[in-house]
């Protein structure tokens, strides 16, 4: 017990020490977080009227971010599988980083859902015995369970491995390997369940398509590795941990496959809507071409498609082997998937409403500030966890005094 | 083997006989037959302003046709119903203005004026009697109140009048105007 | 050894906090700071003043005993009196056995007067600002029932407009309601007489039901509803028209505080043309049974298999 407390104390000390750049970064994130907290306080006090959500468009940028981040969390599986199934030693060193990214993404997801609720003080109603969780029939209930279990799996596995590394002992397979194999299937399931949230609704024909679950997974496997590639290149630059280039190459190879596939699946969806040309195409027409001159989302979706196409071409070419090109292409990927999965999927599902009402949506200032605050909080958590993980991996934090 | 067949058949019979839904449907029918709703038709005479007519019309006029426009207090009346007939005495009893007249000559009180309308508008008769034509308020399982035709349809100008609708819902801040109006 | 370890921890704490202090003081300081901040934020919030946090440990409607309901209703009545100065009564009428409600609407008669909308707002204590209206009247072109081409913002100086017909839409109280399937906390469900109800004290405001409803029937309270004191309807039902808080979903409930006592819903009584008919489907003498057996009724979005209790017909 004392060992464990000492472990946490050492981590805390290590996290609180660093260079100028580190503290600038942390300070910047804390600034964003405090702005977010202040904005959320306003929203809590006055109600969701401060957002631009309406009866017609009842889900906005909070749920859009939630959807995107579940994908990022699911993408941790792309590091777990090479390590534990194919036995790649180089990826084994970084699988912890992927799991920690999943942890911070899931925490961000939960925060996004909490700020979106009309009555966040009643969240206890979601807990099975204390409240009433509509388990088998409501997909949102499934989502809550799978996300929490996934969070638990990742937190346990990463903290167990790190603690064992700190102690200088070899981890015992029994305490983490079964959970790791469970997390492979579980990661797929969290994103499938999130997709089912949308695709099961008959009253929203834009979402009610079978391909939605595949699109979600493929776009998650595009945005996740891109984000990881950016993070790994940065880690290599600023810390003394040495992530092998073969890991980044693996991520690049994954992106070579998933990003064009993502575009293809989007094309399938677009074809089906425009070729059938039924009344239900109003959603996708609005997204790509606007209605009656109102087209708030047009610049977003076209940017997303252009960025995605350029990024695919870059990844497919040998230029992407260079670090700087890789980072640019990854940033493009993350942005384009965020737009196409977030604003480009959630908002057009509400336009038109089931009764033909057309109401646009753009995030209000409060919503944007709260979202930025939550992203900053997730990034801060991720930064601190990565710093601690690197410290333990490189031996800077260790029980054994050198 | 035989024992199993007997057991199976008896279980089936037992299940069917004790099927609760079977009992409920017959019960509902019986109860509803007991609760027959009573219908009260609002007496029209209470709303007539110039009734009884014979108070002013002491003598029956000799002519068998009346020309429009009428004199006070009926001067505001406009006639726009069966224009080609223009014979007041088709519906009003010639010898007793306090009554209405059916096609066969028999008279009818103003309180039952719907029977006069139903002579031509037969398709509305069953609907009105079942309470689905026109407004019927009260209790859905008890006493209901219904009006005669003339509460909504002026018998001389029966077209249901145009109304001014209540205001529309507030147009959303980010709403898209899809019809080019406003 | 122990003495050294304690000293180490002391040293580290000093390093972290950059001043000489004892552990106890630090902990006390943190505790005081956190309690102070939380109390300032929470205490000042009007949400707390309105009793937002009062029902932290409340029960779901289905688990409430009669005693619990009595206490809860007393509390709600007291809260309404403190906030608005109006004495109200809260009833909780149970579904009548053997009754299955249905609503029939004659599209040949509806002239788009929107009297039903106004009457519903008056009856059900809905927010006036932002205006919440359970019923939406769509002005449709003759020859099409494409809801997406309808217009609900028509001006209506003189209705009915030429070549248009009017289609009012409200909650259809579906037998297979998608909103009931998707609610994560079971705050909405269909009762035995077919009415789909919401427990306003249980709803967490996630708005999944609003995304799932194929008829756009649900409304959300984006802020605390503002109802002028004089317009409050004091005859309230717990599952129907109690004054809701911010952040819950609400919708048409067939005026169950009236209909379960035998009265007609407010919208039916306000309709000037008698286009609306309501009653018990299980009663062969009711208006709705006659309409369904004799008239050409249809339902909206039948392909979604929601099995609504709301039927439309042309005469």
GROMACS .gro file of N, CA and C in nm, chain A residues 170-255:
model
  258
  170UNK      N    1   0.822  -0.837  -1.355
  170UNK     CA    2   0.758  -0.877  -1.480
  170UNK      C    3   0.608  -0.891  -1.454
  171UNK      N    4   0.526  -0.836  -1.544
  171UNK     CA    5   0.381  -0.847  -1.522
  171UNK      C    6   0.334  -0.990  -1.541
  172UNK      N    7   0.235  -1.030  -1.463
  172UNK     CA    8   0.184  -1.166  -1.477
  172UNK      C    9   0.070  -1.166  -1.576
  173UNK      N   10   0.080  -1.258  -1.676
  173UNK     CA   11  -0.017  -1.257  -1.786
  173UNK      C   12  -0.159  -1.266  -1.738
  174UNK      N   13  -0.180  -1.335  -1.627
  174UNK     CA   14  -0.316  -1.361  -1.582
  174UNK      C   15  -0.392  -1.232  -1.554
  175UNK      N   16  -0.319  -1.131  -1.507
  175UNK     CA   17  -0.389  -1.010  -1.466
  175UNK      C   18  -0.416  -0.914  -1.578
  176UNK      N   19  -0.357  -0.937  -1.698
  176UNK     CA   20  -0.387  -0.839  -1.801
  176UNK      C   21  -0.414  -0.900  -1.938
  177UNK      N   22  -0.354  -1.016  -1.969
  177UNK     CA   23  -0.370  -1.067  -2.106
  177UNK      C   24  -0.515  -1.097  -2.143
  178UNK      N   25  -0.594  -1.163  -2.057
  178UNK     CA   26  -0.734  -1.188  -2.097
  178UNK      C   27  -0.809  -1.059  -2.125
  179UNK      N   28  -0.783  -0.955  -2.041
  179UNK     CA   29  -0.852  -0.829  -2.064
  179UNK      C   30  -0.808  -0.766  -2.196
  180UNK      N   31  -0.682  -0.783  -2.230
  180UNK     CA   32  -0.633  -0.725  -2.356
  180UNK      C   33  -0.706  -0.789  -2.473
  181UNK      N   34  -0.717  -0.923  -2.468
  181UNK     CA   35  -0.786  -0.988  -2.579
  181UNK      C   36  -0.934  -0.951  -2.581
  182UNK      N   37  -0.990  -0.932  -2.462
  182UNK     CA   38  -1.130  -0.886  -2.456
  182UNK      C   39  -1.141  -0.747  -2.519
  183UNK      N   40  -1.040  -0.663  -2.492
  183UNK     CA   41  -1.050  -0.525  -2.541
  183UNK      C   42  -1.043  -0.518  -2.692
  184UNK      N   43  -0.986  -0.622  -2.755
  184UNK     CA   44  -0.981  -0.617  -2.902
  184UNK      C   45  -1.123  -0.619  -2.957
  185UNK      N   46  -1.201  -0.718  -2.912
  185UNK     CA   47  -1.340  -0.723  -2.958
  185UNK      C   48  -1.422  -0.608  -2.901
  186UNK      N   49  -1.392  -0.570  -2.779
  186UNK     CA   50  -1.471  -0.467  -2.713
  186UNK      C   51  -1.457  -0.333  -2.783
  187UNK      N   52  -1.335  -0.304  -2.831
  187UNK     CA   53  -1.315  -0.176  -2.901
  187UNK      C   54  -1.403  -0.168  -3.024
  188UNK      N   55  -1.410  -0.279  -3.099
  188UNK     CA   56  -1.498  -0.280  -3.215
  188UNK      C   57  -1.641  -0.257  -3.169
  189UNK      N   58  -1.676  -0.319  -3.056
  189UNK     CA   59  -1.815  -0.308  -3.014
  189UNK      C   60  -1.852  -0.168  -2.969
  190UNK      N   61  -1.758  -0.094  -2.908
  190UNK     CA   62  -1.802   0.040  -2.863
  190UNK      C   63  -1.840   0.126  -2.981
  191UNK      N   64  -1.763   0.111  -3.089
  191UNK     CA   65  -1.798   0.197  -3.201
  191UNK      C   66  -1.917   0.145  -3.278
  192UNK      N   67  -1.936   0.013  -3.278
  192UNK     CA   68  -2.055  -0.040  -3.343
  192UNK      C   69  -2.180   0.005  -3.268
  193UNK      N   70  -2.175  -0.001  -3.135
  193UNK     CA   71  -2.291   0.041  -3.056
  193UNK      C   72  -2.321   0.188  -3.079
  194UNK      N   73  -2.215   0.271  -3.086
  194UNK     CA   74  -2.238   0.413  -3.112
  194UNK      C   75  -2.303   0.432  -3.249
  195UNK      N   76  -2.261   0.351  -3.347
  195UNK     CA   77  -2.324   0.362  -3.479
  195UNK      C   78  -2.468   0.317  -3.474
  196UNK      N   79  -2.497   0.214  -3.394
  196UNK     CA   80  -2.634   0.164  -3.385
  196UNK      C   81  -2.727   0.267  -3.322
  197UNK      N   82  -2.670   0.356  -3.239
  197UNK     CA   83  -2.751   0.464  -3.183
  197UNK      C   84  -2.824   0.538  -3.294
  198UNK      N   85  -2.750   0.558  -3.405
  198UNK     CA   86  -2.808   0.635  -3.514
  198UNK      C   87  -2.880   0.545  -3.615
  199UNK      N   88  -2.817   0.432  -3.647
  199UNK     CA   89  -2.872   0.359  -3.761
  199UNK      C   90  -3.000   0.285  -3.727
  200UNK      N   91  -3.036   0.275  -3.599
  200UNK     CA   92  -3.158   0.203  -3.564
  200UNK      C   93  -3.284   0.288  -3.569
  201UNK      N   94  -3.271   0.418  -3.600
  201UNK     CA   95  -3.387   0.506  -3.592
  201UNK      C   96  -3.458   0.514  -3.726
  202UNK      N   97  -3.577   0.456  -3.735
  202UNK     CA   98  -3.650   0.457  -3.860
  202UNK      C   99  -3.698   0.594  -3.901
  203UNK      N  100  -3.717   0.682  -3.803
  203UNK     CA  101  -3.773   0.812  -3.835
  203UNK      C  102  -3.672   0.909  -3.895
  204UNK      N  103  -3.545   0.867  -3.904
  204UNK     CA  104  -3.440   0.954  -3.959
  204UNK      C  105  -3.377   0.879  -4.076
  205UNK      N  106  -3.433   0.891  -4.194
  205UNK     CA  107  -3.384   0.810  -4.306
  205UNK      C  108  -3.238   0.837  -4.343
  206UNK      N  109  -3.186   0.952  -4.312
  206UNK     CA  110  -3.045   0.980  -4.345
  206UNK      C  111  -2.953   0.890  -4.263
  207UNK      N  112  -2.994   0.856  -4.141
  207UNK     CA  113  -2.910   0.771  -4.057
  207UNK      C  114  -2.943   0.624  -4.069
  208UNK      N  115  -3.066   0.597  -4.115
  208UNK     CA  116  -3.116   0.461  -4.107
  208UNK      C  117  -3.058   0.376  -4.220
  209UNK      N  118  -2.926   0.362  -4.223
  209UNK     CA  119  -2.868   0.280  -4.328
  209UNK      C  120  -2.775   0.178  -4.266
  210UNK      N  121  -2.766   0.062  -4.331
  210UNK     CA  122  -2.689  -0.049  -4.275
  210UNK      C  123  -2.541  -0.019  -4.277
  211UNK      N  124  -2.500   0.068  -4.369
  211UNK     CA  125  -2.358   0.090  -4.389
  211UNK      C  126  -2.298   0.178  -4.280
  212UNK      N  127  -2.385   0.232  -4.195
  212UNK     CA  128  -2.334   0.331  -4.100
  212UNK      C  129  -2.231   0.274  -4.005
  213UNK      N  130  -2.253   0.149  -3.958
  213UNK     CA  131  -2.159   0.091  -3.862
  213UNK      C  132  -2.022   0.072  -3.927
  214UNK      N  133  -2.021   0.027  -4.054
  214UNK     CA  134  -1.893   0.009  -4.122
  214UNK      C  135  -1.825   0.143  -4.143
  215UNK      N  136  -1.904   0.244  -4.182
  215UNK     CA  137  -1.845   0.377  -4.204
  215UNK      C  138  -1.781   0.428  -4.077
  216UNK      N  139  -1.851   0.408  -3.965
  216UNK     CA  140  -1.797   0.455  -3.838
  216UNK      C  141  -1.664   0.387  -3.807
  217UNK      N  142  -1.660   0.256  -3.820
  217UNK     CA  143  -1.538   0.184  -3.785
  217UNK      C  144  -1.423   0.225  -3.876
  218UNK      N  145  -1.452   0.234  -4.007
  218UNK     CA  146  -1.343   0.268  -4.099
  218UNK      C  147  -1.293   0.410  -4.073
  219UNK      N  148  -1.385   0.502  -4.047
  219UNK     CA  149  -1.339   0.639  -4.022
  219UNK      C  150  -1.266   0.647  -3.888
  220UNK      N  151  -1.305   0.562  -3.791
  220UNK     CA  152  -1.231   0.559  -3.664
  220UNK      C  153  -1.090   0.508  -3.688
  221UNK      N  154  -1.079   0.406  -3.774
  221UNK     CA  155  -0.947   0.351  -3.801
  221UNK      C  156  -0.865   0.440  -3.893
  222UNK      N  157  -0.927   0.546  -3.944
  222UNK     CA  158  -0.850   0.645  -4.017
  222UNK      C  159  -0.808   0.758  -3.925
  223UNK      N  160  -0.901   0.807  -3.842
  223UNK     CA  161  -0.867   0.922  -3.759
  223UNK      C  162  -0.779   0.882  -3.641
  224UNK      N  163  -0.802   0.762  -3.587
  224UNK     CA  164  -0.723   0.717  -3.473
  224UNK      C  165  -0.574   0.708  -3.502
  225UNK      N  166  -0.536   0.629  -3.604
  225UNK     CA  167  -0.393   0.620  -3.636
  225UNK      C  168  -0.332   0.753  -3.674
  226UNK      N  169  -0.412   0.840  -3.742
  226UNK     CA  170  -0.357   0.971  -3.778
  226UNK      C  171  -0.322   1.049  -3.652
  227UNK      N  172  -0.413   1.046  -3.557
  227UNK     CA  173  -0.388   1.117  -3.431
  227UNK      C  174  -0.269   1.056  -3.358
  228UNK      N  175  -0.263   0.924  -3.360
  228UNK     CA  176  -0.151   0.855  -3.293
  228UNK      C  177  -0.020   0.889  -3.361
  229UNK      N  178  -0.023   0.896  -3.496
  229UNK     CA  179   0.102   0.929  -3.569
  229UNK      C  180   0.151   1.066  -3.527
  230UNK      N  181   0.058   1.163  -3.519
  230UNK     CA  182   0.098   1.298  -3.478
  230UNK      C  183   0.160   1.293  -3.339
  231UNK      N  184   0.091   1.222  -3.248
  231UNK     CA  185   0.138   1.216  -3.109
  231UNK      C  186   0.276   1.150  -3.102
  232UNK      N  187   0.295   1.041  -3.177
  232UNK     CA  188   0.422   0.970  -3.168
  232UNK      C  189   0.537   1.053  -3.222
  233UNK      N  190   0.511   1.125  -3.332
  233UNK     CA  191   0.618   1.209  -3.387
  233UNK      C  192   0.655   1.318  -3.285
  234UNK      N  193   0.554   1.373  -3.220
  234UNK     CA  194   0.581   1.477  -3.120
  234UNK      C  195   0.658   1.418  -3.002
  235UNK      N  196   0.616   1.299  -2.958
  235UNK     CA  197   0.685   1.236  -2.843
  235UNK      C  198   0.831   1.213  -2.876
  236UNK      N  199   0.853   1.163  -2.999
  236UNK     CA  200   0.992   1.138  -3.038
  236UNK      C  201   1.074   1.264  -3.032
  237UNK      N  202   1.011   1.374  -3.072
  237UNK     CA  203   1.085   1.499  -3.077
  237UNK      C  204   1.117   1.553  -2.940
  238UNK      N  205   1.019   1.549  -2.848
  238UNK     CA  206   1.039   1.625  -2.724
  238UNK      C  207   1.082   1.540  -2.605
  239UNK      N  208   1.075   1.409  -2.616
  239UNK     CA  209   1.113   1.334  -2.497
  239UNK      C  210   1.223   1.236  -2.532
  240UNK      N  211   1.276   1.170  -2.428
  240UNK     CA  212   1.384   1.075  -2.461
  240UNK      C  213   1.332   0.936  -2.486
  241UNK      N  214   1.202   0.923  -2.508
  241UNK     CA  215   1.155   0.791  -2.544
  241UNK      C  216   1.176   0.774  -2.693
  242UNK      N  217   1.210   0.654  -2.731
  242UNK     CA  218   1.247   0.632  -2.870
  242UNK      C  219   1.147   0.539  -2.936
  243UNK      N  220   1.053   0.599  -3.007
  243UNK     CA  221   0.954   0.516  -3.076
  243UNK      C  222   1.013   0.482  -3.211
  244UNK      N  223   1.015   0.352  -3.241
  244UNK     CA  224   1.082   0.310  -3.364
  244UNK      C  225   1.006   0.358  -3.487
  245UNK      N  226   1.076   0.393  -3.593
  245UNK     CA  227   1.010   0.437  -3.716
  245UNK      C  228   0.918   0.332  -3.774
  246UNK      N  229   0.944   0.203  -3.741
  246UNK     CA  230   0.857   0.100  -3.798
  246UNK      C  231   0.715   0.111  -3.744
  247UNK      N  232   0.701   0.167  -3.623
  247UNK     CA  233   0.567   0.185  -3.566
  247UNK      C  234   0.491   0.289  -3.648
  248UNK      N  235   0.559   0.399  -3.674
  248UNK     CA  236   0.494   0.505  -3.750
  248UNK      C  237   0.465   0.457  -3.892
  249UNK      N  238   0.553   0.370  -3.941
  249UNK     CA  239   0.530   0.315  -4.073
  249UNK      C  240   0.408   0.225  -4.074
  250UNK      N  241   0.390   0.151  -3.964
  250UNK     CA  242   0.271   0.066  -3.954
  250UNK      C  243   0.145   0.151  -3.958
  251UNK      N  244   0.149   0.262  -3.882
  251UNK     CA  245   0.031   0.350  -3.882
  251UNK      C  246   0.006   0.405  -4.023
  252UNK      N  247   0.115   0.439  -4.089
  252UNK     CA  248   0.101   0.492  -4.225
  252UNK      C  249   0.037   0.390  -4.316
  253UNK      N  250   0.082   0.263  -4.300
  253UNK     CA  251   0.027   0.158  -4.386
  253UNK      C  252  -0.122   0.138  -4.359
  254UNK      N  253  -0.159   0.148  -4.230
  254UNK     CA  254  -0.301   0.135  -4.197
  254UNK      C  255  -0.380   0.247  -4.263
  255UNK      N  256  -0.325   0.368  -4.256
  255UNK     CA  257  -0.395   0.483  -4.314
  255UNK      C  258  -0.406   0.471  -4.466
   0.00000   0.00000   0.00000
